[in-house]
mmCIF file of C-alpha atoms in Angstrom:
data_model
loop_
_atom_site.group_PDB
_atom_site.id
_atom_site.type_symbol
_atom_site.label_atom_id
_atom_site.label_comp_id
_atom_site.label_asym_id
_atom_site.label_seq_id
_atom_site.Cartn_x
_atom_site.Cartn_y
_atom_site.Cartn_z
ATOM 1 C CA MET W 1 -17.875 -43.429 81.545
ATOM 2 C CA ARG W 2 -14.366 -44.892 81.626
ATOM 3 C CA LEU W 3 -15.084 -46.733 78.380
ATOM 4 C CA LEU W 4 -16.171 -43.481 76.758
ATOM 5 C CA ILE W 5 -12.976 -41.758 77.925
ATOM 6 C CA LEU W 6 -10.846 -44.576 76.532
ATOM 7 C CA LEU W 7 -12.764 -44.520 73.258
ATOM 8 C CA PHE W 8 -12.342 -40.739 72.992
ATOM 9 C CA GLY W 9 -8.629 -41.116 73.674
ATOM 10 C CA LEU W 10 -8.345 -43.776 70.986
ATOM 11 C CA LEU W 11 -10.145 -41.606 68.426
ATOM 12 C CA LEU W 12 -8.016 -38.616 69.347
ATOM 13 C CA GLY W 13 -4.902 -40.745 68.983
ATOM 14 C CA LEU W 14 -6.010 -41.890 65.552
ATOM 15 C CA GLY W 15 -6.648 -38.294 64.506
ATOM 16 C CA ILE W 16 -3.158 -37.265 65.599
ATOM 17 C CA ALA W 17 -1.612 -40.250 63.821
ATOM 18 C CA GLN W 18 -3.226 -39.169 60.579
ATOM 19 C CA ALA W 19 -1.770 -35.655 60.808
ATOM 20 C CA GLN W 20 1.719 -36.718 59.800
ATOM 21 C CA VAL W 21 4.125 -34.758 57.673
ATOM 22 C CA ARG W 22 5.110 -36.506 54.464
ATOM 23 C CA ASP W 23 8.838 -36.218 53.972
ATOM 24 C CA PHE W 24 10.326 -35.539 50.538
ATOM 25 C CA ASP W 25 10.906 -39.235 49.788
ATOM 26 C CA ARG W 26 7.282 -40.123 50.550
ATOM 27 C CA ILE W 27 6.063 -37.216 48.426
ATOM 28 C CA THR W 28 8.116 -38.285 45.407
ATOM 29 C CA GLU W 29 7.110 -41.925 45.867
ATOM 30 C CA SER W 30 3.433 -40.937 45.894
ATOM 31 C CA GLY W 31 3.830 -38.899 42.701
ATOM 32 C CA ILE W 32 1.661 -36.165 44.191
ATOM 33 C CA LEU W 33 2.396 -32.741 45.697
ATOM 34 C CA ARG W 34 -0.364 -31.671 48.070
ATOM 35 C CA VAL W 35 -0.651 -27.859 48.113
ATOM 36 C CA ALA W 36 -2.899 -25.690 50.289
ATOM 37 C CA LEU W 37 -4.391 -22.761 48.376
ATOM 38 C CA TYR W 38 -6.799 -20.193 49.744
ATOM 39 C CA GLN W 39 -10.350 -20.882 48.660
ATOM 40 C CA ASN W 40 -12.377 -18.378 46.632
ATOM 41 C CA PHE W 41 -9.557 -15.820 46.513
ATOM 42 C CA PRO W 42 -9.411 -14.482 42.936
ATOM 43 C CA PRO W 43 -7.174 -13.830 41.103
ATOM 44 C CA TYR W 44 -4.817 -15.933 43.213
ATOM 45 C CA SER W 45 -6.742 -19.169 43.721
ATOM 46 C CA TYR W 46 -10.375 -19.895 42.911
ATOM 47 C CA GLU W 47 -12.661 -22.114 40.861
ATOM 48 C CA GLN W 48 -14.431 -21.108 37.661
ATOM 49 C CA ASP W 49 -16.948 -23.411 36.009
ATOM 50 C CA GLY W 50 -15.745 -26.144 38.318
ATOM 51 C CA GLN W 51 -12.103 -25.759 37.278
ATOM 52 C CA PRO W 52 -9.281 -24.409 39.472
ATOM 53 C CA ARG W 53 -7.784 -21.127 38.327
ATOM 54 C CA GLY W 54 -5.560 -18.316 39.544
ATOM 55 C CA VAL W 55 -1.904 -17.355 39.604
ATOM 56 C CA ASP W 56 -1.220 -19.339 42.778
ATOM 57 C CA TYR W 57 -2.900 -22.406 41.329
ATOM 58 C CA GLU W 58 -0.866 -22.180 38.137
ATOM 59 C CA LEU W 59 2.321 -21.565 40.095
ATOM 60 C CA ALA W 60 1.618 -24.597 42.282
ATOM 61 C CA LYS W 61 0.964 -26.714 39.190
ATOM 62 C CA ALA W 62 4.209 -25.552 37.559
ATOM 63 C CA LEU W 63 6.205 -26.274 40.727
ATOM 64 C CA ALA W 64 4.712 -29.753 40.996
ATOM 65 C CA GLU W 65 5.435 -30.493 37.353
ATOM 66 C CA GLY W 66 8.997 -29.235 37.796
ATOM 67 C CA LEU W 67 9.447 -31.909 40.446
ATOM 68 C CA GLY W 68 7.842 -34.557 38.232
ATOM 69 C CA LEU W 69 4.701 -34.643 40.392
ATOM 70 C CA LYS W 70 0.976 -34.129 39.959
ATOM 71 C CA LEU W 71 -0.765 -31.362 41.875
ATOM 72 C CA ASP W 72 -3.365 -32.128 44.534
ATOM 73 C CA VAL W 73 -5.066 -28.927 45.753
ATOM 74 C CA MET W 74 -6.297 -28.577 49.323
ATOM 75 C CA TRP W 75 -8.749 -25.671 49.235
ATOM 76 C CA ALA W 76 -8.215 -23.675 52.407
ATOM 77 C CA PRO W 77 -10.980 -21.451 53.792
ATOM 78 C CA PRO W 78 -9.072 -18.650 55.546
ATOM 79 C CA GLY W 79 -9.090 -18.641 59.328
ATOM 80 C CA GLU W 80 -9.259 -15.585 61.540
ATOM 81 C CA LYS W 81 -5.462 -15.390 61.643
ATOM 82 C CA LEU W 82 -2.582 -16.710 59.556
ATOM 83 C CA ASP W 83 -1.447 -18.672 62.622
ATOM 84 C CA ASP W 84 -4.694 -20.651 62.399
ATOM 85 C CA ASP W 85 -4.118 -21.458 58.724
ATOM 86 C CA LEU W 86 -0.547 -22.635 59.302
ATOM 87 C CA ARG W 87 -1.745 -24.829 62.160
ATOM 88 C CA ASP W 88 -4.603 -26.329 60.144
ATOM 89 C CA TYR W 89 -2.682 -27.056 56.958
ATOM 90 C CA ILE W 90 1.005 -27.364 57.838
ATOM 91 C CA TRP W 91 1.619 -28.766 61.319
ATOM 92 C CA ARG W 92 -1.490 -30.048 63.113
ATOM 93 C CA GLY W 93 -4.264 -30.607 60.627
ATOM 94 C CA ARG W 94 -7.987 -29.845 60.598
ATOM 95 C CA VAL W 95 -10.524 -32.096 62.272
ATOM 96 C CA THR W 96 -12.834 -31.769 59.260
ATOM 97 C CA ALA W 97 -10.042 -33.026 56.990
ATOM 98 C CA GLN W 98 -9.298 -36.069 59.179
ATOM 99 C CA GLY W 99 -5.998 -34.466 60.125
ATOM 100 C CA GLN W 100 -4.634 -34.394 56.574
ATOM 101 C CA LEU W 101 -1.776 -31.951 56.087
ATOM 102 C CA ALA W 102 -0.611 -30.111 53.006
ATOM 103 C CA ASP W 103 2.994 -30.558 51.894
ATOM 104 C CA VAL W 104 3.269 -26.829 51.217
ATOM 105 C CA MET W 105 1.075 -23.755 51.518
ATOM 106 C CA LEU W 106 1.205 -20.731 49.188
ATOM 107 C CA ARG W 107 0.518 -17.012 49.753
ATOM 108 C CA VAL W 108 2.202 -16.866 53.135
ATOM 109 C CA PRO W 109 3.825 -13.527 54.071
ATOM 110 C CA TYR W 110 7.608 -13.795 53.834
ATOM 111 C CA ASP W 111 8.476 -11.695 56.854
ATOM 112 C CA ARG W 112 11.252 -12.261 59.381
ATOM 113 C CA ASP W 113 9.461 -10.413 62.171
ATOM 114 C CA TYR W 114 6.363 -12.557 61.724
ATOM 115 C CA ALA W 115 8.396 -15.763 61.500
ATOM 116 C CA GLN W 116 10.144 -14.867 64.792
ATOM 117 C CA MET W 117 6.976 -13.754 66.603
ATOM 118 C CA ARG W 118 6.680 -15.046 70.164
ATOM 119 C CA ASN W 119 3.734 -15.511 72.505
ATOM 120 C CA GLU W 120 3.354 -14.221 76.057
ATOM 121 C CA LEU W 121 5.522 -17.100 77.334
ATOM 122 C CA GLY W 122 8.371 -16.207 75.004
ATOM 123 C CA GLU W 123 7.769 -19.230 72.780
ATOM 124 C CA LEU W 124 7.915 -19.048 68.992
ATOM 125 C CA VAL W 125 4.348 -18.997 67.702
ATOM 126 C CA ASN W 126 5.262 -20.732 64.450
ATOM 127 C CA GLU W 127 8.211 -22.855 65.541
ATOM 128 C CA LEU W 128 6.929 -25.828 63.521
ATOM 129 C CA VAL W 129 6.786 -23.849 60.278
ATOM 130 C CA VAL W 130 9.447 -22.751 57.796
ATOM 131 C CA MET W 131 8.489 -19.772 55.642
ATOM 132 C CA PHE W 132 10.546 -19.558 52.471
ATOM 133 C CA GLY W 133 10.519 -18.903 48.733
ATOM 134 C CA PRO W 134 9.277 -15.339 48.269
ATOM 135 C CA TYR W 135 7.720 -15.196 44.816
ATOM 136 C CA GLN W 136 6.152 -11.740 44.544
ATOM 137 C CA ARG W 137 5.865 -8.354 46.209
ATOM 138 C CA GLU W 138 2.362 -7.226 47.136
ATOM 139 C CA ARG W 139 0.955 -3.792 47.983
ATOM 140 C CA TRP W 140 -2.308 -1.865 48.273
ATOM 141 C CA GLN W 141 -3.925 -0.305 45.226
ATOM 142 C CA LEU W 142 -6.702 2.170 44.506
ATOM 143 C CA ALA W 143 -8.790 2.148 41.321
ATOM 144 C CA PHE W 144 -11.181 4.934 40.390
ATOM 145 C CA ASP W 145 -13.741 5.885 37.769
ATOM 146 C CA ARG W 146 -12.631 8.853 35.655
ATOM 147 C CA ARG W 147 -16.262 9.743 34.978
ATOM 148 C CA ARG W 148 -16.629 10.841 38.600
ATOM 149 C CA LEU W 149 -13.087 11.412 39.821
ATOM 150 C CA THR W 150 -10.525 13.097 37.569
ATOM 151 C CA GLU W 151 -7.351 11.954 39.367
ATOM 152 C CA VAL W 152 -6.074 10.761 42.721
ATOM 153 C CA PRO W 153 -2.672 12.359 43.412
ATOM 154 C CA SER W 154 -3.226 11.839 47.158
ATOM 155 C CA ILE W 155 -5.902 10.498 49.474
ATOM 156 C CA VAL W 156 -7.081 14.068 50.048
ATOM 157 C CA ALA W 157 -8.631 13.864 46.569
ATOM 158 C CA LEU W 158 -11.055 11.258 47.938
ATOM 159 C CA ARG W 159 -12.917 13.803 50.044
ATOM 160 C CA GLN W 160 -16.581 13.841 49.044
ATOM 161 C CA HIS W 161 -16.022 10.712 46.945
ATOM 162 C CA PRO W 162 -17.304 7.379 48.341
ATOM 163 C CA VAL W 163 -14.722 4.578 48.330
ATOM 164 C CA GLY W 164 -15.556 0.865 48.396
ATOM 165 C CA VAL W 165 -13.536 -1.526 50.570
ATOM 166 C CA GLU W 166 -13.863 -5.065 51.873
ATOM 167 C CA VAL W 167 -15.328 -5.187 55.365
ATOM 168 C CA GLU W 168 -12.772 -5.687 58.196
ATOM 169 C CA SER W 169 -9.845 -5.283 55.798
ATOM 170 C CA VAL W 170 -6.735 -3.111 56.139
ATOM 171 C CA PRO W 171 -8.133 -0.551 53.639
ATOM 172 C CA SER W 172 -11.330 -0.439 55.709
ATOM 173 C CA PHE W 173 -9.510 0.399 58.935
ATOM 174 C CA TYR W 174 -7.132 2.761 57.185
ATOM 175 C CA LEU W 175 -9.670 4.863 55.284
ATOM 176 C CA SER W 176 -11.955 4.984 58.311
ATOM 177 C CA SER W 177 -9.244 6.432 60.552
ATOM 178 C CA VAL W 178 -6.592 8.225 58.483
ATOM 179 C CA GLN W 179 -6.033 11.907 59.298
ATOM 180 C CA GLY W 180 -8.528 11.982 62.107
ATOM 181 C CA GLY W 181 -11.228 10.114 60.222
ATOM 182 C CA MET W 182 -11.259 12.505 57.275
ATOM 183 C CA LEU W 183 -12.648 9.765 54.987
ATOM 184 C CA SER W 184 -14.721 7.796 57.490
ATOM 185 C CA GLN W 185 -18.015 9.102 56.098
ATOM 186 C CA GLU W 186 -16.935 8.221 52.556
ATOM 187 C CA THR W 187 -15.874 4.638 53.313
ATOM 188 C CA ARG W 188 -18.386 2.038 52.091
ATOM 189 C CA HIS W 189 -18.082 -1.607 53.135
ATOM 190 C CA TYR W 190 -18.761 -4.700 51.029
ATOM 191 C CA PRO W 191 -18.346 -8.451 51.647
ATOM 192 C CA THR W 192 -15.627 -8.791 48.977
ATOM 193 C CA PRO W 193 -13.448 -6.548 46.777
ATOM 194 C CA LYS W 194 -15.336 -7.906 43.766
ATOM 195 C CA LEU W 195 -18.633 -6.595 45.141
ATOM 196 C CA ALA W 196 -17.008 -3.258 45.987
ATOM 197 C CA PHE W 197 -15.770 -3.085 42.393
ATOM 198 C CA ALA W 198 -19.238 -3.912 41.076
ATOM 199 C CA ALA W 199 -20.560 -1.049 43.205
ATOM 200 C CA MET W 200 -18.090 1.286 41.482
ATOM 201 C CA GLN W 201 -19.240 0.057 38.088
ATOM 202 C CA GLY W 202 -22.811 0.704 39.196
ATOM 203 C CA GLY W 203 -22.077 4.240 40.360
ATOM 204 C CA GLU W 204 -22.485 3.595 44.102
ATOM 205 C CA VAL W 205 -18.852 4.481 44.834
ATOM 206 C CA ASP W 206 -16.225 6.419 42.897
ATOM 207 C CA ALA W 207 -13.184 4.334 43.848
ATOM 208 C CA VAL W 208 -12.144 0.975 45.293
ATOM 209 C CA MET W 209 -9.153 0.022 47.442
ATOM 210 C CA ALA W 210 -7.863 -3.548 47.830
ATOM 211 C CA LEU W 211 -4.765 -5.665 47.175
ATOM 212 C CA ARG W 212 -2.998 -4.652 43.987
ATOM 213 C CA GLY W 213 -3.469 -8.090 42.448
ATOM 214 C CA GLU W 214 -7.210 -8.029 43.148
ATOM 215 C CA VAL W 215 -7.601 -4.525 41.716
ATOM 216 C CA ASP W 216 -5.443 -5.241 38.653
ATOM 217 C CA TRP W 217 -7.481 -8.339 37.870
ATOM 218 C CA LEU W 218 -10.848 -6.606 38.310
ATOM 219 C CA VAL W 219 -9.802 -3.699 36.079
ATOM 220 C CA HIS W 220 -8.472 -6.155 33.499
ATOM 221 C CA GLU W 221 -11.704 -8.165 33.527
ATOM 222 C CA ALA W 222 -13.861 -5.016 33.284
ATOM 223 C CA ASP W 223 -12.027 -3.795 30.143
ATOM 224 C CA ASP W 224 -13.338 -0.247 30.658
ATOM 225 C CA PRO W 225 -10.974 2.602 29.596
ATOM 226 C CA GLN W 226 -12.651 4.941 32.089
ATOM 227 C CA LEU W 227 -11.373 2.877 35.018
ATOM 228 C CA ALA W 228 -7.899 3.952 36.137
ATOM 229 C CA LEU W 229 -5.254 2.909 38.659
ATOM 230 C CA ALA W 230 -4.105 5.556 41.128
ATOM 231 C CA GLU W 231 -0.431 6.066 41.958
ATOM 232 C CA ASN W 232 -0.866 7.786 45.311
ATOM 233 C CA ALA W 233 0.867 6.861 48.569
ATOM 234 C CA TYR W 234 -0.884 6.076 51.851
ATOM 235 C CA PRO W 235 0.520 8.239 54.675
ATOM 236 C CA ASP W 236 0.396 6.855 58.226
ATOM 237 C CA MET W 237 -0.497 3.387 56.962
ATOM 238 C CA GLY W 238 2.575 1.512 58.153
ATOM 239 C CA ARG W 239 3.880 -1.256 55.931
ATOM 240 C CA GLN W 240 2.572 -0.777 52.407
ATOM 241 C CA ILE W 241 4.748 -3.310 50.538
ATOM 242 C CA TRP W 242 5.455 -6.879 51.594
ATOM 243 C CA GLU W 243 6.583 -10.167 50.088
ATOM 244 C CA ILE W 244 4.561 -13.329 49.562
ATOM 245 C CA GLY W 245 6.097 -16.788 49.808
ATOM 246 C CA MET W 246 5.430 -20.380 50.889
ATOM 247 C CA ALA W 247 5.455 -22.486 54.040
ATOM 248 C CA VAL W 248 6.297 -26.096 54.916
ATOM 249 C CA HIS W 249 6.663 -28.035 58.142
ATOM 250 C CA GLU W 250 10.025 -27.374 59.789
ATOM 251 C CA THR W 251 11.033 -31.023 59.257
ATOM 252 C CA ASN W 252 10.459 -30.740 55.512
ATOM 253 C CA ARG W 253 13.297 -28.438 54.488
ATOM 254 C CA GLN W 254 14.362 -30.777 51.686
ATOM 255 C CA LEU W 255 11.041 -30.085 49.972
ATOM 256 C CA ALA W 256 11.541 -26.362 50.538
ATOM 257 C CA TYR W 257 14.969 -26.475 48.857
ATOM 258 C CA ALA W 258 13.570 -28.360 45.873
ATOM 259 C CA LEU W 259 10.663 -25.923 45.468
ATOM 260 C CA GLU W 260 12.955 -22.899 45.789
ATOM 261 C CA GLU W 261 15.103 -24.209 42.950
ATOM 262 C CA GLN W 262 12.059 -24.537 40.679
ATOM 263 C CA LEU W 263 10.754 -21.138 41.761
ATOM 264 C CA GLU W 264 14.056 -19.381 41.086
ATOM 265 C CA ASN W 265 14.102 -20.737 37.537
ATOM 266 C CA MET W 266 10.577 -19.417 36.934
ATOM 267 C CA ILE W 267 11.443 -15.961 38.247
ATOM 268 C CA LEU W 268 14.727 -15.632 36.382
ATOM 269 C CA ASP W 269 13.453 -16.868 33.015
ATOM 270 C CA GLY W 270 10.384 -14.602 33.171
ATOM 271 C CA SER W 271 7.804 -17.380 33.140
ATOM 272 C CA LEU W 272 6.301 -16.276 36.470
ATOM 273 C CA GLU W 273 5.898 -12.708 35.210
ATOM 274 C CA ARG W 274 4.195 -14.048 32.077
ATOM 275 C CA LEU W 275 1.882 -16.148 34.239
ATOM 276 C CA TYR W 276 0.783 -13.037 36.148
ATOM 277 C CA ALA W 277 0.310 -11.108 32.905
ATOM 278 C CA ARG W 278 -2.199 -13.695 31.662
ATOM 279 C CA TYR W 279 -4.484 -12.575 34.500
ATOM 280 C CA GLY W 280 -3.855 -8.887 33.868
ATOM 281 C CA LEU W 281 -1.595 -8.536 36.910
ATOM 282 C CA ARG W 282 1.570 -6.514 37.217
ATOM 283 C CA TYR W 283 4.395 -8.626 38.605
ATOM 284 C CA GLU W 284 6.977 -7.256 41.016
ATOM 285 C CA LYS W 285 9.951 -9.448 41.840
ATOM 286 C CA PRO W 286 10.935 -10.088 45.454
ATOM 287 C CA GLU W 287 13.814 -7.952 46.663
ATOM 288 C CA GLN W 288 16.410 -10.736 46.443
ATOM 289 C CA TYR W 289 15.825 -11.017 42.670
ATOM 290 C CA GLN W 290 15.892 -7.304 41.880
#
């Protein structure tokens, strides 16, 4: 039994040793920038015909090239919470990845309140993480089919019109509860926004609500003039607009500074907006660049 305990301790020690942060010098010496991107998350990061695609993938590639490095993608299946993802890819590592860490992770909310969040003991939840480099503003978006719904000036227009949403998403909770559950009977749940959108194309629902980037991309890919984007607000929803940025280990600020410099150039010269446009997405600059 003692031998087993010692062996377990040795293996655990080896796993921890592998989960080491590569500082900026080691990254440049290796010639590779290791970036964590969410897996199967179109239009941001996904694979098509075995090739990586998406605006986050192309941004990561451009940032790596700007630093004279090659991109190495770590596909990240999303955890239950963002805290889990930051732990698995930025500061502790995943057991299934032999403790390997990413140098940087994309599509992390750039939010001071979240960055300063504390647990029940008063400790910073993400004290080992630096969130930086906001590169876009995100919001919720509704698309609808003009053949069954003339316009959507407000959510009241959705009465008696089924709406497709991703299961256990913010739109799901919102539409199921807003104004005393006014739309709860009209809310239809699907495994992904893409399947909800397919249901709208098939006539099962009259509208779809998801992230603006997801909706923009799906409408762009459908190329159907009868599909429209609503411009309504979402009363009682709370935060409807937020910024998306990046994250590194708190000891790797030199990498963060270098990436921010590359990112700023891409935002100011319009190349990031053009990147988004190639996927049919509207691009909204972060507040500090407006």
